[in-house]
XYZ file of C-alpha atoms in Angstrom:
585
model
C -9.673 -24.714 -61.656
C -9.334 -25.158 -57.892
C -7.687 -21.749 -57.581
C -10.579 -20.142 -59.485
C -13.066 -21.766 -57.137
C -11.125 -20.536 -54.108
C -11.091 -16.999 -55.499
C -14.841 -17.208 -56.144
C -15.480 -18.391 -52.588
C -13.334 -15.626 -51.129
C -15.240 -12.982 -53.113
C -18.576 -14.359 -51.989
C -17.507 -14.212 -48.330
C -16.542 -10.541 -48.501
C -18.898 -8.242 -46.604
C -20.259 -5.658 -49.087
C -19.812 -2.764 -46.659
C -16.120 -3.664 -46.268
C -15.657 -4.208 -50.003
C -16.920 -0.714 -50.821
C -14.335 0.919 -48.514
C -11.447 0.064 -50.784
C -13.246 0.708 -54.093
C -14.189 4.352 -53.792
C -11.677 5.665 -56.385
C -13.024 3.689 -59.373
C -16.645 4.526 -58.555
C -15.815 8.233 -58.158
C -14.105 8.050 -61.534
C -17.235 6.434 -62.992
C -19.405 9.243 -61.590
C -17.167 11.744 -63.413
C -17.082 9.621 -66.554
C -13.286 9.419 -66.205
C -12.715 6.020 -67.790
C -8.941 6.482 -67.943
C -8.853 6.784 -64.151
C -10.815 3.542 -63.855
C -8.392 1.815 -66.202
C -5.433 3.017 -64.134
C -6.997 1.768 -60.898
C -7.682 -1.714 -62.242
C -4.214 -1.865 -63.806
C -2.860 -1.706 -60.238
C -5.630 -3.839 -58.716
C -6.741 -6.349 -61.396
C -7.985 -8.694 -58.666
C -10.855 -6.242 -57.988
C -12.087 -6.094 -61.567
C -15.122 -8.257 -60.693
C -15.681 -6.825 -57.215
C -18.922 -4.902 -56.527
C -18.582 -1.106 -56.711
C -22.108 0.028 -55.834
C -24.791 -0.756 -53.279
C -26.551 -2.668 -56.080
C -23.402 -4.776 -56.399
C -22.647 -3.542 -59.907
C -19.149 -4.536 -60.982
C -16.940 -2.528 -63.303
C -18.336 -4.645 -66.147
C -21.907 -3.587 -65.338
C -20.900 0.074 -65.152
C -18.915 -0.052 -68.398
C -21.827 -1.814 -70.134
C -24.633 0.581 -69.190
C -22.300 3.586 -69.645
C -21.765 2.450 -73.265
C -17.989 2.529 -72.799
C -16.739 -0.130 -75.204
C -13.110 0.933 -74.710
C -13.354 0.377 -70.945
C -14.988 -3.025 -71.431
C -12.219 -4.087 -73.786
C -9.624 -2.985 -71.249
C -11.325 -4.877 -68.408
C -11.623 -8.063 -70.472
C -7.939 -7.854 -71.390
C -7.053 -7.766 -67.677
C -8.646 -11.167 -67.141
C -7.260 -14.597 -67.953
C -9.465 -16.521 -70.457
C -10.741 -18.798 -67.690
C -12.215 -15.814 -65.809
C -14.044 -14.079 -68.682
C -17.222 -16.159 -68.374
C -17.312 -15.624 -64.597
C -16.918 -11.831 -64.992
C -19.649 -11.574 -67.636
C -22.034 -13.861 -65.733
C -21.657 -12.089 -62.369
C -24.994 -10.623 -61.315
C -25.934 -7.487 -59.426
C -28.774 -7.205 -56.901
C -31.319 -7.106 -59.726
C -30.015 -10.358 -61.157
C -28.582 -8.676 -64.243
C -25.405 -9.972 -65.825
C -23.248 -7.887 -68.167
C -25.356 -8.776 -71.206
C -28.500 -7.505 -69.479
C -26.793 -4.119 -69.161
C -25.459 -4.166 -72.738
C -28.986 -4.992 -73.932
C -30.180 -1.612 -72.629
C -27.893 0.248 -75.062
C -27.438 0.544 -78.810
C -23.857 -0.721 -78.619
C -24.190 -3.805 -80.824
C -20.445 -3.684 -81.542
C -19.789 -4.016 -77.817
C -22.023 -7.087 -77.658
C -20.214 -8.574 -80.653
C -16.843 -7.993 -78.974
C -17.915 -9.631 -75.705
C -19.389 -12.654 -77.465
C -16.280 -13.022 -79.612
C -14.038 -12.889 -76.537
C -16.216 -15.370 -74.676
C -16.250 -17.819 -77.560
C -12.497 -17.464 -78.072
C -11.880 -18.164 -74.382
C -13.759 -21.447 -74.821
C -12.155 -22.314 -78.158
C -15.421 -21.830 -80.124
C -15.803 -20.032 -83.427
C -19.304 -20.946 -84.628
C -22.081 -18.449 -85.224
C -24.557 -20.433 -83.126
C -24.256 -23.232 -80.663
C -21.846 -21.709 -78.142
C -22.961 -23.176 -74.843
C -21.465 -20.333 -72.787
C -22.999 -17.591 -74.943
C -26.346 -19.369 -74.921
C -26.184 -19.737 -71.159
C -25.596 -16.012 -70.619
C -28.217 -14.902 -73.164
C -30.803 -17.243 -71.628
C -29.894 -16.248 -68.070
C -32.805 -14.549 -66.288
C -32.732 -11.715 -63.780
C -35.019 -11.493 -60.741
C -37.938 -10.393 -62.935
C -37.407 -13.391 -65.176
C -36.077 -11.275 -68.065
C -33.367 -12.524 -70.405
C -31.058 -10.026 -72.176
C -33.204 -10.365 -75.318
C -36.346 -9.577 -73.299
C -34.593 -6.554 -71.763
C -33.565 -5.272 -75.201
C -37.148 -5.577 -76.466
C -38.569 -3.884 -73.361
C -36.392 -0.828 -74.027
C -36.987 -0.780 -77.775
C -33.459 -1.816 -78.718
C -34.568 -3.714 -81.821
C -31.131 -3.967 -83.414
C -29.647 -5.413 -80.237
C -32.510 -7.908 -79.875
C -32.059 -9.025 -83.483
C -28.336 -9.543 -82.945
C -28.860 -11.567 -79.758
C -31.453 -13.617 -81.631
C -28.733 -14.778 -84.052
C -26.786 -16.226 -81.114
C -29.529 -18.381 -79.614
C -31.091 -21.510 -81.044
C -34.724 -20.720 -80.284
C -36.175 -17.369 -79.248
C -39.190 -19.095 -77.699
C -37.283 -19.399 -74.387
C -37.301 -15.583 -74.118
C -41.030 -15.021 -74.644
C -42.219 -14.619 -71.049
C -41.046 -13.337 -67.692
C -42.108 -14.288 -64.168
C -45.299 -12.187 -63.987
C -46.684 -13.675 -67.209
C -46.159 -10.597 -69.392
C -44.949 -11.789 -72.772
C -42.165 -10.206 -74.772
C -44.772 -8.842 -77.225
C -46.811 -7.347 -74.379
C -43.791 -5.457 -73.072
C -42.973 -4.132 -76.549
C -46.532 -2.819 -76.945
C -46.620 -1.356 -73.421
C -43.428 0.572 -74.187
C -44.902 1.586 -77.576
C -41.925 0.041 -79.369
C -44.022 -0.911 -82.365
C -41.148 -1.596 -84.745
C -39.882 -4.187 -82.273
C -43.395 -5.625 -81.889
C -43.731 -6.046 -85.658
C -40.393 -7.883 -85.753
C -41.508 -10.222 -82.954
C -44.751 -11.044 -84.751
C -42.699 -11.861 -87.806
C -40.696 -14.317 -85.723
C -43.685 -15.956 -84.039
C -47.326 -15.108 -84.791
C -48.571 -17.149 -81.847
C -47.326 -14.325 -79.591
C -50.435 -12.366 -80.582
C -52.620 -14.937 -78.771
C -50.715 -14.957 -75.488
C -52.456 -13.295 -72.533
C -51.092 -11.594 -69.440
C -52.348 -11.818 -65.854
C -55.442 -9.704 -66.631
C -56.384 -11.999 -69.528
C -55.438 -9.364 -72.116
C -53.599 -10.010 -75.358
C -51.098 -7.511 -76.717
C -53.747 -6.259 -79.140
C -56.086 -5.581 -76.225
C -53.323 -3.465 -74.677
C -52.820 -1.642 -77.964
C -56.539 -0.914 -78.034
C -56.138 0.954 -74.724
C -53.523 3.347 -76.183
C -55.476 5.942 -78.189
C -52.551 8.370 -78.118
C -50.527 5.916 -80.209
C -52.852 6.500 -83.186
C -53.316 9.449 -85.491
C -57.093 9.569 -85.038
C -56.745 10.188 -81.281
C -53.677 12.442 -81.321
C -53.597 16.204 -81.622
C -50.952 17.321 -84.102
C -50.082 20.684 -85.529
C -49.875 21.067 -89.310
C -46.147 20.403 -89.567
C -46.359 17.267 -87.416
C -49.353 16.014 -89.428
C -47.441 16.563 -92.660
C -44.426 14.641 -91.378
C -46.718 11.870 -90.117
C -48.267 11.342 -93.524
C -44.832 11.392 -95.159
C -43.635 8.447 -93.054
C -43.890 5.011 -94.673
C -46.231 2.476 -93.112
C -44.626 -0.397 -91.243
C -47.660 -2.645 -91.678
C -48.770 -4.328 -94.857
C -51.761 -6.591 -95.394
C -50.968 -10.219 -96.101
C -53.283 -11.241 -98.906
C -52.485 -14.909 -98.345
C -53.756 -14.978 -94.749
C -57.026 -16.824 -94.296
C -59.318 -17.094 -91.287
C -57.248 -19.875 -89.697
C -54.017 -17.911 -89.971
C -55.380 -14.718 -88.470
C -53.437 -13.499 -85.474
C -56.552 -13.101 -83.371
C -59.704 -15.128 -83.208
C -63.139 -13.831 -84.076
C -64.161 -13.757 -80.402
C -61.056 -11.739 -79.535
C -61.879 -9.258 -82.280
C -65.336 -8.813 -80.804
C -63.732 -7.933 -77.486
C -61.398 -5.549 -79.263
C -64.328 -3.992 -81.084
C -65.808 -3.037 -77.720
C -62.415 -1.664 -76.736
C -62.338 0.611 -79.788
C -65.876 1.750 -79.069
C -64.783 2.872 -75.606
C -61.388 4.328 -76.588
C -62.211 5.687 -80.038
C -59.278 4.275 -82.029
C -60.530 4.439 -85.604
C -57.559 2.639 -87.140
C -58.132 -0.573 -85.194
C -61.912 -0.270 -85.456
C -61.776 -0.024 -89.250
C -59.378 -2.974 -89.443
C -61.615 -5.141 -87.266
C -64.716 -4.339 -89.310
C -62.741 -5.008 -92.476
C -61.684 -8.475 -91.236
C -64.879 -9.370 -89.340
C -67.779 -7.158 -90.527
C -70.286 -9.286 -88.591
C -68.662 -8.110 -85.354
C -70.573 -4.841 -85.723
C -73.704 -6.628 -84.431
C -71.994 -8.413 -81.558
C -73.866 -8.381 -78.251
C -71.856 -8.642 -75.029
C -72.794 -10.390 -71.791
C -74.701 -7.272 -70.655
C -76.652 -7.349 -73.932
C -75.128 -4.103 -75.116
C -73.846 -3.496 -78.645
C -71.143 -1.295 -80.091
C -73.328 1.829 -80.005
C -73.928 1.344 -76.294
C -70.170 1.449 -75.700
C -69.485 4.329 -78.083
C -72.257 6.505 -76.641
C -71.493 5.691 -73.001
C -67.816 6.620 -73.518
C -68.645 9.717 -75.633
C -66.638 8.443 -78.614
C -67.971 10.631 -81.405
C -65.606 9.284 -84.051
C -66.840 5.696 -83.598
C -70.422 6.972 -83.424
C -69.993 8.704 -86.793
C -68.450 5.562 -88.300
C -71.379 3.386 -87.229
C -73.893 5.962 -88.474
C -72.495 5.448 -91.976
C -73.854 1.870 -91.841
C -77.432 3.104 -92.090
C -79.213 -0.190 -92.652
C -77.696 -2.147 -89.771
C -77.842 0.886 -87.496
C -81.523 1.618 -88.062
C -82.694 -1.997 -88.154
C -80.520 -3.583 -85.473
C -78.292 -1.355 -83.378
C -80.468 1.588 -82.295
C -83.268 -0.598 -80.908
C -81.057 -2.630 -78.554
C -81.861 -2.431 -74.823
C -79.293 -3.921 -72.447
C -79.927 -6.041 -69.359
C -80.148 -2.919 -67.149
C -82.975 -1.553 -69.262
C -80.703 1.044 -70.849
C -81.523 2.347 -74.301
C -78.935 4.313 -76.233
C -80.438 7.477 -74.748
C -79.902 6.140 -71.222
C -76.235 5.566 -72.098
C -75.952 9.217 -73.167
C -77.591 10.300 -69.902
C -75.290 8.239 -67.666
C -72.076 9.991 -66.527
C -70.241 6.819 -65.508
C -67.616 7.188 -68.245
C -67.862 10.934 -68.838
C -64.578 12.826 -69.098
C -64.897 16.620 -69.550
C -63.284 18.077 -72.659
C -64.514 21.679 -72.278
C -63.408 24.397 -69.838
C -66.033 25.570 -67.391
C -69.073 23.684 -66.021
C -71.521 25.585 -68.253
C -69.818 24.472 -71.451
C -69.443 20.944 -70.081
C -73.173 20.783 -69.389
C -73.869 22.145 -72.856
C -71.626 19.425 -74.302
C -73.601 16.746 -72.458
C -76.949 18.200 -73.547
C -75.801 18.269 -77.171
C -74.718 14.640 -76.930
C -78.109 13.690 -75.481
C -79.948 15.455 -78.301
C -77.673 13.912 -80.898
C -78.466 10.413 -79.666
C -82.170 11.232 -79.343
C -82.343 11.818 -83.110
C -81.328 8.242 -84.003
C -83.449 6.179 -81.578
C -87.083 5.185 -82.151
C -89.421 7.896 -80.900
C -91.197 5.681 -78.357
C -87.861 4.829 -76.675
C -87.766 8.335 -75.205
C -90.313 7.287 -72.583
C -88.747 3.869 -71.935
C -87.800 3.294 -68.292
C -84.777 1.356 -67.081
C -84.800 -1.175 -64.234
C -84.751 1.688 -61.730
C -87.906 3.137 -63.253
C -86.205 6.169 -64.831
C -86.572 7.520 -68.335
C -83.430 8.799 -70.051
C -84.343 12.432 -69.343
C -84.969 11.675 -65.665
C -81.679 9.810 -65.449
C -79.911 12.747 -67.110
C -81.280 15.205 -64.549
C -80.334 12.926 -61.676
C -76.802 12.280 -62.964
C -76.122 15.913 -63.932
C -77.638 17.633 -60.897
C -74.252 18.437 -59.400
C -72.863 19.645 -62.748
C -75.951 21.842 -63.189
C -75.394 23.480 -59.795
C -71.750 24.155 -60.665
C -72.746 25.532 -64.079
C -75.278 27.897 -62.539
C -72.745 29.290 -60.074
C -70.006 29.506 -62.701
C -72.048 31.332 -65.331
C -73.365 33.829 -62.748
C -69.918 34.661 -61.428
C -68.428 34.853 -64.921
C -71.209 37.158 -66.142
C -70.868 39.446 -63.118
C -67.092 39.720 -63.509
C -67.249 40.316 -67.253
C -70.042 42.874 -66.953
C -67.988 44.830 -64.401
C -65.030 44.929 -66.819
C -67.314 45.891 -69.713
C -68.775 48.808 -67.712
C -65.279 49.987 -66.837
C -64.229 49.903 -70.512
C -67.386 51.741 -71.539
C -66.711 54.436 -68.922
C -63.164 54.980 -70.178
C -64.007 55.186 -73.875
C -67.049 57.389 -73.210
C -64.853 59.872 -71.357
C -62.225 59.697 -74.114
C -64.811 60.748 -76.700
C -65.242 64.125 -74.912
C -61.554 64.722 -74.221
C -60.135 64.262 -77.701
C -56.320 64.151 -78.045
C -54.715 67.520 -78.863
C -57.686 69.551 -77.638
C -59.961 71.853 -79.671
C -59.398 75.121 -81.485
C -61.272 78.406 -80.841
C -64.235 77.166 -82.872
C -64.489 73.887 -80.929
C -63.041 71.761 -83.707
C -60.408 69.131 -82.808
C -56.883 70.294 -83.655
C -55.959 66.930 -85.243
C -59.196 66.462 -87.168
C -57.346 66.179 -90.486
C -54.911 63.570 -89.248
C -55.591 59.942 -90.272
C -54.644 58.889 -86.752
C -57.463 61.021 -85.373
C -59.949 59.330 -87.688
C -58.581 55.971 -86.559
C -58.934 57.043 -82.909
C -62.548 58.108 -83.459
C -63.511 54.874 -85.192
C -61.826 52.634 -82.577
C -63.347 54.622 -79.702
C -66.847 54.375 -81.185
C -66.529 50.649 -81.860
C -65.159 50.056 -78.362
C -68.042 51.948 -76.744
C -70.643 50.108 -78.802
C -69.041 46.698 -78.158
C -68.645 47.197 -74.421
C -72.208 48.444 -73.926
C -73.604 45.576 -76.004
C -71.590 43.074 -73.983
C -72.998 44.617 -70.781
C -76.499 44.071 -72.158
C -75.667 40.423 -72.956
C -74.257 39.746 -69.492
C -77.238 41.396 -67.813
C -79.498 39.285 -70.000
C -77.722 36.176 -68.693
C -78.121 37.262 -65.072
C -81.844 37.827 -65.583
C -82.411 34.520 -67.407
C -83.771 31.372 -65.767
C -80.970 28.931 -64.975
C -82.866 25.735 -65.776
C -81.147 22.802 -67.408
C -82.676 23.252 -70.872
C -81.381 26.837 -71.129
C -77.791 25.567 -71.016
C -78.180 23.886 -74.397
C -78.271 27.038 -76.533
C -79.556 30.184 -74.824
C -77.121 30.786 -71.963
C -73.921 29.574 -73.681
C -74.871 31.531 -76.812
C -75.308 34.752 -74.848
C -72.048 34.116 -73.005
C -70.174 33.575 -76.275
C -71.502 36.805 -77.765
C -70.891 38.819 -74.599
C -67.369 37.536 -74.086
C -66.450 38.055 -77.753
C -67.735 41.632 -77.675
C -65.850 42.297 -74.435
C -62.630 40.973 -75.915
C -63.196 43.101 -79.038
C -63.907 46.225 -76.980
C -60.701 45.807 -74.959
C -58.734 45.399 -78.197
C -60.210 48.498 -79.834
C -59.699 50.493 -76.622
C -55.967 49.773 -76.690
C -55.828 50.633 -80.386
C -57.449 53.998 -79.715
C -54.952 54.503 -76.891
C -52.067 53.851 -79.311
C -53.516 56.351 -81.797
C -53.801 58.953 -79.035
C -50.154 58.565 -78.022
C -49.017 58.892 -81.622
C -51.092 62.050 -82.135
C -49.800 63.735 -79.001
C -46.119 62.845 -79.145
C -45.577 62.997 -82.939
C -42.912 60.258 -82.981
C -43.873 58.910 -86.391
C -40.269 58.916 -87.674
C -38.681 57.031 -84.784
C -39.077 53.304 -85.343
C -38.003 52.289 -81.849
C -40.600 54.611 -80.300
C -43.387 53.220 -82.470
C -42.357 49.704 -81.502
C -42.448 50.656 -77.820
C -45.883 52.217 -78.178
C -47.308 49.227 -80.030
C -45.907 46.892 -77.401
C -47.377 48.934 -74.552
C -50.714 49.168 -76.355
C -51.077 45.472 -77.016
C -49.594 44.164 -73.750
C -52.924 44.292 -71.815
C -54.722 42.657 -74.746
C -52.165 39.867 -74.926
C -52.302 39.267 -71.182
C -56.089 39.208 -71.264
C -56.033 36.733 -74.155
C -53.535 34.436 -72.429
C -55.447 34.390 -69.153
C -58.779 33.665 -70.830
C -57.465 31.583 -73.753
C -59.032 28.203 -72.776
C -62.457 29.803 -72.409
C -62.049 31.911 -75.544
C -60.852 28.860 -77.499
C -63.974 26.982 -76.450
C -66.125 29.904 -77.575
C -64.270 30.042 -80.887
C -64.802 26.322 -81.441
C -68.507 26.712 -80.786
C -68.645 29.586 -83.248
C -66.734 27.564 -85.877
C -69.127 24.639 -85.465
C -72.083 26.973 -85.920
C -70.568 28.402 -89.110
C -69.835 24.897 -90.433
C -73.435 23.851 -89.841
C -74.737 26.878 -91.743
C -72.327 26.258 -94.625
C -73.160 22.544 -94.659
C -76.866 23.263 -95.008
C -76.288 25.966 -97.620
C -73.682 23.997 -99.630
C -74.186 20.256 -99.080
C -71.188 18.104 -99.967
C -71.015 14.374 -100.790
C -70.344 12.216 -97.731
C -66.897 10.706 -97.282
C -67.209 6.992 -96.692
C -64.593 4.972 -94.866
C -62.568 2.271 -96.599
C -64.333 -0.669 -94.976
C -67.622 0.466 -96.553
C -66.196 1.034 -100.028
C -63.966 -2.040 -100.315
C -65.737 -5.328 -100.989
């Protein structure tokens, strides 16, 4: 024992800079992943097996643990006498991590089992629980106050955390680190939801713990819209796979109000969170558990519609609109302590985040939102003034003045640029109509008049000319229109959509007529590689044009799709789809 203490004291007195000088070979081997070289070094110098190798004072045990090298760890342990195993595994680096902290970051449960078995054997213990040395290492905290179990949970290593849990008497000692963030908070922050579900199964009181900002783990979850299907954009394949996955959560029919994981007041706070972040899954669950929360009024005297409208959360807005009675009789007439009606919330840009490309389309989006909210409020609220003496329309103009100026400049410059391109296309196709491919015969008839490619060329050229000239008319109409705010709701964006679509169509048909011309002149119909080259050359400008203008064109397409849906909806009305919390008693 005395000799061990002397060795420990000698190692603590070693200057780190001097210690590193003699330990370059093993660290170089670690950088290469050459574990055999490390084994050979420590075979010759076993006294250095617990010496620091890095500037963070990582020992060979730390390196072997986070490198997931079980074979190296076994070799290092075998080099030590039983009395030194605990010291080697408990030695900390600059971050306060012992070997189990590093093992906890990996999926190597077998490595953890081996180390625990060796440690217990060195102390003459063989029980599953109750080993004082194992418990001491697993409850040891680093400089952040994290135990190995906490570290495993933070990194989503659920299997490792479950294994460590079998070796400690009570997991409650691992629930919190120095800054107050609980083990459930860290699992939610890292979006390790499987681990979070396991923790709640171990201790439901974790759901009520709060961090330094007075937020529970469910509050944090409410601020992660991307973690939910309703707020995530998935392609068809991803959506299919998502719906094929089994649900990890099941309702507990035996839970009553006293056993709920969150209190009614907390759910009211969360309700406001869903209204501002638009997470339908949590919103529906809250309304299902506490339907009265829909009428909750916060300290500013605002209700759920105030939050949903201010944060532009259309999905929550649509959900609340399904509750017609409570919406019309209670929610829409609420005025908050600042004198804001629902229409004032739509006019305020405090929480506005643009979702459309281009200032003109962004302004149109805001105007549509204002008109949508205007339809649900009492008519006399339109003239209501807030504490600053402004009606909703006056507040909208004041808040959106800068966006209006940007939209005016943007739509002018876009129209001028597009009209110049449209005129150029029209000039080219007009000239092509009088210089037909292959020339004319003695009677003035085109030589290729009987060819189907000539007919295709004529049709594409005519369509291109008509489209380009019409687009020029639309862009000129925009430039001659008044650029007042109300014209950005339908008139100006509508003209821009039509003009841009016609321009895109004219460029496409121009390239198609060009391809037909090349085929007529060169007569390479039988050579596949030549046709492929021609088609590629013909469509390259179209593809480049589409890629450069795709965000704008996508926005136009979405607007067009919405218009078509509205027409179809009015022509063919369908029964409304009601959410589960309205259909289930």
